[in-house]
Amino acid sequence: MSKNRVSWAEMLDVLTDSDREKTIVVERATETERMALFLLRRAGFSVQVASKTQKNYDLEAVRDNVSFAVQVSNQRAKVHLGQIEKFLDFLAHSDSGNFNEGLFISTSGFTKSVYTHLREEKYRHLRLAMLHDNQLDWEPEKNDAADDASKTIYIGVFTCKGGVGKTTISAHLAGAFALNGYDVALVDLDRQQNLRKLLGEGLYLPATKGKLGSVISVLSHDEWDETAYKGTKIVVCDCNPEFDANPIEFIRKFDYCLVPTTLNPLGVNKNADVIKRTFNQIRRENAKAHLFVLINSLQKDEESRNIILNEILEAQFEQFIERDKRCHYINPDKVAIRFSKQLLYWGFHIFDKSKPQLAFRTVGRYSYPRMDFLKLVDYLEMRTPINKAKTFSALVR
Ligand SMILES: Nc1ncnc2c1ncn2[C@@H]1O[C@H](COP(=O)(O)OP(=O)(O)O)[C@@H](O)[C@H]1O
Ligand SMILES: [Mg+2]
């Protein structure tokens, strides 16, 4: 343990100016929040515990006339992009008018997707810090434990019918991994060979400051070779809709399979059966893969209708998931691929002869496709046994 360990009594004396405040700190703040409060005061901030009813932040901190809403997380897993998105939404909302900036403090660090998102969006009003060994680390990315995959991860994207977004999802999921610093092989198993037509041999995602660029190589099934592509640890396959046409060696290797579907009244009752059939076919060949239903083309401004449609669809997977713990229905509350114009017209470069690129351009506040696919990466990584042991042992002492 760290040498500058302080007792709670000692800390309370330093951090509280009055008996009243002392009572508030003791009653309302968790141990981690108290530690954060103490460390922020020591760094020259004036800090208060947020009111009991405040759900968006835990502490209020002010320094040099800049006021921060501070969220403190002491969960065991790294803070993921969905949590950061909620906090950013709060900061952008008028309720947060008292604050100039946000500060997110985590005891376990942040996922790669969080760092990628903040880097790509160049947020100035959100800072991250890691709390460990009784210290605040203001540059957590630099000191975060490396969690590079030790084994190659295989992901298959299936659909029960054409046009639901298999190719779109394969390409952009590969893109999100590449933004996170992984080289990716995008294997085209579909006889339409759309990936080849859209991306040719592949894409290079250039480096952003202090980072290496990443490569997405588009390959056919017989071109993929684990030993030849040694540095490539992520393989995303755009699968053939006809199950038996997919090379069996890929089916057996999949760690994750995604089946995209959409929320609409006519599809919601019939699609579930086809998805379950696909799940069963995969399961016959592969006992270990995690299988996911993913909602694509979600209309984000249609909350009440989506809630009803989602309940109907999700209910059809209840028993299935009960029997097979490695099947998951991704609640669109957590992750979904939202409908976006960028994704709708992605691939238009074939017609106007421009250079291929992914639909990750920032429009308005941020790029929804980029946000959604980075969140999907987080979601998959949270369910992987790979990395976890290493990350936890490095961070939880
Ligand atoms: N999230 C989305 N938002 C908007 N349009 C989408 C989205 N996902 C897919 N599309 C549209 O649907 C079309 C068909 O998707 P595609 O990925 O080719 O499906 P599949 O490979 O399953 O046949 C795409 O060309 C795109 O126009
Ligand atoms: Mg396709």
Coordinates of C-alpha atoms and ligand atoms in Angstrom, one line a residue:
M1 CA 0.0 0.0 0.0
S2 CA 1.0 3.6 -0.5
K3 CA 3.2 5.4 2.0
N4 CA 1.0 8.5 2.1
R5 CA -1.9 6.6 3.6
V6 CA -4.1 8.9 5.8
S7 CA -6.5 8.0 8.5
W8 CA -10.1 9.0 8.1
A9 CA -10.0 11.1 11.2
E10 CA -7.0 13.0 10.0
M11 CA -8.6 13.4 6.6
L12 CA -11.8 14.8 8.0
D13 CA -10.0 17.4 9.9
V14 CA -8.2 18.6 6.7
L15 CA -11.2 18.5 4.5
T16 CA -14.0 19.9 6.5
D17 CA -14.3 23.5 7.6
S18 CA -17.3 23.1 9.9
D19 CA -19.0 20.5 12.0
R20 CA -22.0 20.8 9.7
E21 CA -20.0 20.0 6.7
K22 CA -18.3 17.2 8.4
T23 CA -21.7 15.6 9.1
I24 CA -22.7 16.0 5.4
V25 CA -19.5 14.4 4.2
V26 CA -19.8 11.4 6.5
E27 CA -23.5 10.9 5.9
R28 CA -23.6 11.3 2.1
A29 CA -20.3 10.4 0.6
T30 CA -19.0 7.0 0.0
E31 CA -15.4 6.1 1.0
T32 CA -14.2 6.6 -2.5
E33 CA -15.9 10.0 -2.8
R34 CA -14.4 11.1 0.5
M35 CA -11.0 10.2 -0.8
A36 CA -11.6 12.0 -4.1
L37 CA -12.9 15.1 -2.1
F38 CA -9.8 15.0 0.1
L39 CA -7.4 14.7 -2.9
L40 CA -9.1 17.5 -4.8
R41 CA -9.0 19.8 -1.8
R42 CA -5.3 19.0 -1.5
A43 CA -4.9 20.0 -5.1
G44 CA -6.4 23.4 -4.4
F45 CA -10.0 22.9 -5.3
S46 CA -12.8 23.9 -3.1
V47 CA -15.1 20.9 -3.0
Q48 CA -18.6 20.0 -1.7
V49 CA -20.7 16.8 -1.7
A50 CA -23.6 17.0 -4.1
S51 CA -27.1 17.1 -2.7
K52 CA -28.8 13.8 -2.0
T53 CA -31.2 14.1 -4.9
Q54 CA -28.5 14.8 -7.4
K55 CA -28.1 11.8 -9.6
N56 CA -25.8 13.2 -12.3
Y57 CA -22.7 13.9 -10.2
D58 CA -21.3 13.2 -6.8
L59 CA -19.1 16.3 -6.0
E60 CA -18.9 19.9 -7.0
A61 CA -15.4 21.3 -7.3
V62 CA -14.2 24.9 -8.0
R63 CA -10.8 26.1 -8.8
D64 CA -9.7 29.4 -10.5
N65 CA -13.3 30.3 -11.2
V66 CA -13.9 27.1 -13.2
S67 CA -16.5 24.8 -11.7
F68 CA -16.6 21.1 -12.2
A69 CA -19.3 18.5 -11.9
V70 CA -17.5 15.5 -10.6
Q71 CA -18.6 11.9 -11.0
V72 CA -16.8 9.3 -8.9
S73 CA -16.9 5.6 -9.9
N74 CA -15.5 2.8 -7.8
Q75 CA -16.9 -0.1 -9.8
R76 CA -14.5 -3.0 -10.4
A77 CA -14.7 -2.9 -14.2
K78 CA -13.3 0.0 -16.2
V79 CA -15.7 2.9 -16.9
H80 CA -17.2 2.4 -20.3
L81 CA -18.3 4.8 -23.0
G82 CA -22.1 4.4 -22.2
Q83 CA -21.4 5.9 -18.8
I84 CA -19.3 8.7 -20.3
E85 CA -22.0 9.4 -22.9
K86 CA -24.6 9.9 -20.1
F87 CA -22.4 12.3 -18.2
L88 CA -21.6 14.2 -21.5
D89 CA -25.4 14.4 -22.2
F90 CA -25.9 15.9 -18.7
L91 CA -23.0 18.4 -19.2
A92 CA -24.6 19.5 -22.6
H93 CA -28.0 19.8 -20.9
S94 CA -29.2 23.2 -19.5
D95 CA -29.5 21.6 -16.0
S96 CA -25.8 21.6 -15.8
G97 CA -25.6 25.4 -16.3
N98 CA -23.7 25.9 -13.1
F99 CA -20.7 24.0 -14.4
N100 CA -18.1 24.9 -16.9
E101 CA -16.6 21.4 -17.0
G102 CA -16.9 17.8 -16.0
L103 CA -14.5 15.5 -14.2
F104 CA -14.9 11.7 -14.2
I105 CA -12.9 9.9 -11.5
S106 CA -12.5 6.2 -11.7
T107 CA -10.7 3.7 -9.5
S108 CA -10.4 1.1 -12.2
G109 CA -9.6 3.3 -15.3
F110 CA -11.5 3.7 -18.5
T111 CA -12.0 1.5 -21.6
K112 CA -10.1 2.2 -24.8
S113 CA -13.3 3.3 -26.4
V114 CA -13.6 6.1 -23.9
Y115 CA -10.1 7.4 -24.7
T116 CA -10.8 7.1 -28.4
H117 CA -14.1 9.0 -28.2
L118 CA -12.6 11.9 -26.2
R119 CA -9.6 12.1 -28.5
E120 CA -11.7 12.0 -31.7
E121 CA -14.2 14.6 -30.4
K122 CA -11.5 16.8 -28.9
Y123 CA -13.6 17.5 -25.8
R124 CA -12.3 20.3 -23.8
H125 CA -15.0 20.3 -21.1
L126 CA -14.5 16.8 -19.8
R127 CA -11.5 15.5 -17.9
L128 CA -10.7 12.1 -16.7
A129 CA -8.7 11.0 -13.7
M130 CA -7.8 7.7 -12.1
L131 CA -7.8 7.3 -8.3
H132 CA -5.4 4.7 -7.1
D133 CA -2.9 4.4 -4.2
N134 CA -4.5 7.4 -2.7
Q135 CA -3.5 9.6 -5.6
L136 CA -5.2 11.3 -8.5
D137 CA -3.7 10.5 -11.9
W138 CA -4.7 13.2 -14.3
E139 CA -3.3 11.5 -17.3
P140 CA -4.9 8.1 -16.9
E141 CA -4.5 6.9 -20.5
K142 CA -0.7 7.2 -20.3
N143 CA -0.6 5.1 -17.2
D144 CA -3.5 2.7 -17.8
A145 CA -2.7 -1.0 -17.7
A146 CA -2.3 -2.3 -21.3
D147 CA -5.0 -4.8 -22.1
D148 CA -4.0 -5.9 -25.6
A149 CA -5.6 -9.1 -26.6
S150 CA -3.3 -12.0 -26.3
K151 CA -5.3 -14.3 -28.5
T152 CA -7.0 -13.5 -31.8
I153 CA -10.7 -12.6 -31.4
Y154 CA -13.1 -13.8 -34.0
I155 CA -16.4 -12.1 -34.6
G156 CA -19.1 -13.2 -37.0
V157 CA -21.9 -11.0 -38.2
F158 CA -25.0 -12.9 -39.4
T159 CA -28.4 -11.9 -40.6
C160 CA -31.7 -13.6 -41.0
K161 CA -32.5 -11.5 -44.1
G162 CA -30.7 -9.3 -46.5
G163 CA -30.5 -5.5 -46.0
V164 CA -30.6 -5.4 -42.2
G165 CA -27.1 -4.1 -42.0
K166 CA -24.7 -7.0 -41.9
T167 CA -22.1 -5.4 -44.2
T168 CA -22.5 -2.0 -42.6
I169 CA -22.0 -3.4 -39.1
S170 CA -19.1 -5.6 -40.0
A171 CA -17.2 -2.7 -41.6
H172 CA -17.9 -0.2 -38.8
L173 CA -17.3 -2.6 -36.0
A174 CA -13.9 -3.2 -37.6
G175 CA -13.5 0.5 -37.8
A176 CA -14.2 1.0 -34.1
F177 CA -11.6 -1.6 -33.2
A178 CA -9.1 0.1 -35.5
L179 CA -9.8 3.5 -33.8
N180 CA -9.0 1.8 -30.6
G181 CA -5.6 0.9 -31.9
Y182 CA -6.1 -2.7 -33.2
D183 CA -5.2 -3.9 -36.7
V184 CA -8.3 -5.7 -38.0
A185 CA -8.9 -8.3 -40.7
L186 CA -12.3 -7.9 -42.3
V187 CA -13.2 -11.2 -43.9
D188 CA -15.8 -11.3 -46.6
L189 CA -17.7 -14.5 -46.5
D190 CA -20.8 -13.2 -48.2
R191 CA -21.1 -14.2 -51.9
Q192 CA -22.1 -10.7 -52.7
Q193 CA -18.5 -9.6 -51.8
N194 CA -19.8 -6.2 -50.9
L195 CA -16.8 -5.4 -48.6
R196 CA -14.4 -6.0 -51.4
K197 CA -16.4 -3.7 -53.7
L198 CA -16.7 -1.0 -51.1
L199 CA -13.3 -1.1 -49.5
G200 CA -11.0 -2.8 -52.0
E201 CA -8.0 -4.2 -50.2
G202 CA -8.7 -2.3 -47.1
L203 CA -8.3 1.0 -45.2
Y204 CA -5.6 2.7 -43.2
L205 CA -6.8 4.7 -40.2
P206 CA -4.1 7.3 -39.6
A207 CA -2.5 8.0 -36.3
T208 CA -3.7 10.6 -33.9
K209 CA -1.2 12.2 -31.6
G210 CA 1.1 9.7 -29.9
K211 CA -0.7 6.7 -31.4
L212 CA 0.1 4.3 -34.2
G213 CA -2.3 4.2 -37.1
S214 CA -4.2 1.0 -37.7
V215 CA -5.0 -1.1 -40.7
I216 CA -8.2 -2.8 -41.8
S217 CA -7.4 -5.5 -44.3
V218 CA -10.3 -6.8 -46.4
L219 CA -9.7 -10.5 -47.1
S220 CA -11.5 -13.5 -48.6
H221 CA -11.7 -16.6 -46.3
D222 CA -8.7 -18.3 -48.0
E223 CA -6.5 -15.2 -47.7
W224 CA -6.8 -15.0 -43.9
D225 CA -3.9 -16.6 -42.2
E226 CA -3.2 -16.2 -38.5
T227 CA 0.5 -16.6 -38.8
A228 CA 0.9 -14.3 -41.8
Y229 CA -1.1 -11.5 -40.1
K230 CA 0.7 -11.8 -36.7
G231 CA -0.2 -8.4 -35.4
T232 CA -3.8 -8.6 -36.4
K233 CA -5.8 -9.7 -33.3
I234 CA -9.3 -8.9 -34.4
V235 CA -11.1 -10.7 -37.2
V236 CA -14.6 -9.5 -38.2
C237 CA -16.5 -11.7 -40.7
D238 CA -19.4 -10.6 -42.9
C239 CA -21.0 -14.0 -43.0
N240 CA -23.0 -15.7 -45.7
P241 CA -26.7 -15.6 -45.1
E242 CA -26.9 -19.2 -46.1
F243 CA -25.5 -20.8 -43.0
D244 CA -23.8 -23.9 -44.6
A245 CA -22.0 -21.7 -47.1
N246 CA -19.8 -20.3 -44.3
P247 CA -16.5 -22.2 -43.9
I248 CA -16.9 -24.3 -40.9
E249 CA -13.4 -23.4 -39.5
F250 CA -14.6 -19.8 -39.1
I251 CA -17.9 -20.9 -37.4
R252 CA -15.9 -22.9 -34.9
K253 CA -13.5 -20.1 -34.1
F254 CA -16.0 -17.4 -33.4
D255 CA -15.8 -15.8 -29.9
Y256 CA -18.8 -13.6 -30.6
C257 CA -21.6 -13.6 -33.1
L258 CA -23.8 -10.7 -33.8
V259 CA -27.2 -10.9 -35.4
P260 CA -28.6 -7.4 -36.3
T261 CA -32.3 -6.8 -36.5
T262 CA -34.6 -3.8 -36.6
L263 CA -37.5 -2.7 -34.4
N264 CA -40.6 -2.4 -36.6
P265 CA -44.1 -3.8 -36.2
L266 CA -44.0 -6.2 -39.1
G267 CA -40.6 -7.6 -38.4
V268 CA -40.8 -7.9 -34.6
N269 CA -42.8 -11.1 -34.6
K270 CA -41.2 -13.0 -37.4
N271 CA -37.5 -12.1 -37.1
A272 CA -37.1 -13.6 -33.6
D273 CA -37.7 -17.2 -35.0
V274 CA -35.1 -16.8 -37.7
I275 CA -32.6 -15.4 -35.3
K276 CA -33.1 -18.3 -32.9
R277 CA -32.7 -20.7 -35.7
T278 CA -29.4 -19.0 -36.6
F279 CA -28.3 -19.2 -33.0
N280 CA -29.1 -22.9 -32.9
Q281 CA -27.1 -23.5 -36.1
I282 CA -24.0 -21.7 -34.7
R283 CA -24.4 -23.5 -31.4
R284 CA -24.3 -26.9 -33.0
E285 CA -20.8 -26.2 -34.2
N286 CA -19.5 -23.8 -31.5
A287 CA -20.3 -24.2 -27.8
K288 CA -18.3 -21.2 -26.5
A289 CA -19.3 -18.3 -28.7
H290 CA -21.3 -15.5 -27.1
L291 CA -24.3 -14.8 -29.4
F292 CA -25.9 -11.3 -29.5
V293 CA -29.1 -9.8 -30.9
L294 CA -28.3 -6.2 -31.8
I295 CA -30.8 -3.6 -32.8
N296 CA -29.8 -1.7 -36.0
S297 CA -31.3 1.5 -37.5
L298 CA -32.8 2.6 -34.2
Q299 CA -34.8 5.8 -34.5
K300 CA -33.5 7.7 -31.5
D301 CA -36.4 10.2 -31.3
E302 CA -39.1 7.4 -31.1
E303 CA -38.7 6.3 -27.5
S304 CA -42.2 5.3 -26.6
R305 CA -42.8 3.2 -29.7
N306 CA -39.4 1.6 -29.4
I307 CA -40.0 0.6 -25.8
I308 CA -43.1 -1.3 -26.8
L309 CA -41.5 -2.9 -29.9
N310 CA -38.4 -3.8 -27.9
E311 CA -40.5 -5.5 -25.1
I312 CA -42.2 -7.7 -27.7
L313 CA -39.0 -8.7 -29.4
E314 CA -37.0 -9.2 -26.2
A315 CA -39.8 -11.4 -24.7
Q316 CA -39.3 -13.9 -27.5
F317 CA -35.7 -14.5 -26.4
E318 CA -36.4 -14.8 -22.7
Q319 CA -36.6 -18.6 -22.5
F320 CA -33.8 -19.1 -25.0
I321 CA -31.5 -16.9 -23.0
E322 CA -32.6 -18.7 -19.8
R323 CA -31.4 -22.0 -21.2
D324 CA -28.2 -20.7 -22.8
K325 CA -26.3 -18.2 -20.7
R326 CA -24.0 -17.2 -23.6
C327 CA -26.9 -15.8 -25.6
H328 CA -27.6 -12.1 -25.1
Y329 CA -30.2 -9.7 -26.1
I330 CA -28.5 -6.3 -26.2
N331 CA -31.0 -3.9 -24.8
P332 CA -31.0 -0.8 -27.1
D333 CA -30.9 1.3 -23.9
K334 CA -27.3 0.0 -23.5
V335 CA -26.2 -0.3 -27.1
A336 CA -27.9 -0.1 -30.5
I337 CA -26.8 1.2 -33.8
R338 CA -28.9 4.3 -34.4
F339 CA -30.4 5.2 -37.8
S340 CA -28.2 7.8 -39.4
K341 CA -27.9 9.5 -42.7
Q342 CA -24.2 8.8 -42.8
L343 CA -24.8 5.0 -42.6
L344 CA -27.7 5.2 -45.0
Y345 CA -25.4 6.7 -47.7
W346 CA -22.3 4.9 -46.7
G347 CA -20.7 3.4 -49.8
F348 CA -21.8 6.2 -52.1
H349 CA -18.1 6.6 -53.0
I350 CA -18.6 3.8 -55.5
F351 CA -20.8 6.1 -57.5
D352 CA -19.0 9.4 -57.1
K353 CA -15.5 7.7 -57.3
S354 CA -14.3 9.3 -54.1
K355 CA -12.0 7.5 -51.6
P356 CA -13.5 4.8 -49.4
Q357 CA -14.0 5.9 -45.8
L358 CA -16.1 4.9 -42.8
A359 CA -19.2 6.9 -41.7
F360 CA -17.3 8.3 -38.7
R361 CA -17.4 12.0 -39.6
T362 CA -18.6 14.3 -36.7
V363 CA -21.9 15.9 -37.5
G364 CA -23.4 18.2 -34.9
R365 CA -22.3 17.2 -31.4
Y366 CA -20.6 14.0 -32.3
S367 CA -20.6 11.1 -34.7
Y368 CA -23.4 8.8 -33.7
P369 CA -22.1 5.8 -35.7
R370 CA -18.7 6.2 -34.2
M371 CA -20.1 6.5 -30.7
D372 CA -22.4 3.5 -31.2
F373 CA -19.7 1.2 -32.6
L374 CA -17.2 2.2 -29.9
K375 CA -19.9 1.4 -27.3
L376 CA -20.5 -2.0 -29.0
V377 CA -16.8 -2.7 -28.7
D378 CA -17.0 -1.9 -25.0
Y379 CA -20.0 -4.1 -24.6
L380 CA -18.3 -7.1 -26.3
E381 CA -15.1 -6.6 -24.3
M382 CA -17.1 -6.5 -21.0
R383 CA -18.2 -10.0 -21.9
T384 CA -14.8 -11.4 -22.8
P385 CA -12.8 -13.6 -20.5
I386 CA -9.8 -12.5 -22.4
N387 CA -8.0 -9.4 -21.1
K388 CA -10.0 -9.3 -17.9
A389 CA -7.7 -11.3 -15.6
K390 CA -4.7 -9.3 -16.7
T391 CA -6.5 -5.9 -16.3
F392 CA -8.0 -6.7 -13.0
S393 CA -4.8 -8.0 -11.4
A394 CA -3.0 -4.9 -12.6
L395 CA -5.6 -2.5 -11.2
V396 CA -7.2 -4.1 -8.2
R397 CA -4.7 -4.4 -5.5
Ligands
LIG1 N1 -27.9 2.2 -38.9 C1 -28.3 2.5 -40.1 N2 -28.8 3.8 -40.5 C2 -29.2 4.1 -41.7 N3 -29.1 3.2 -42.7 C3 -28.6 2.0 -42.5 C4 -28.2 1.6 -41.2 N4 -27.7 0.3 -41.3 C5 -27.9 -0.1 -42.6 N5 -28.4 0.9 -43.3 C6 -28.8 0.9 -44.8 O1 -29.2 -0.4 -45.2 C7 -28.5 -0.7 -46.3 C8 -28.3 -2.2 -46.4 O2 -27.4 -2.6 -45.3 P1 -26.3 -3.7 -45.5 O3 -25.2 -3.5 -44.5 O4 -25.8 -3.8 -47.0 O5 -27.1 -5.0 -45.2 P2 -26.8 -6.6 -45.4 O6 -25.3 -6.7 -45.5 O7 -27.3 -7.3 -44.2 O8 -27.5 -6.9 -46.7 C9 -27.2 0.1 -46.3 O9 -26.7 0.3 -47.6 C10 -27.6 1.4 -45.7 O10 -28.1 2.2 -46.6
MG2 MG -24.1 -7.4 -47.1

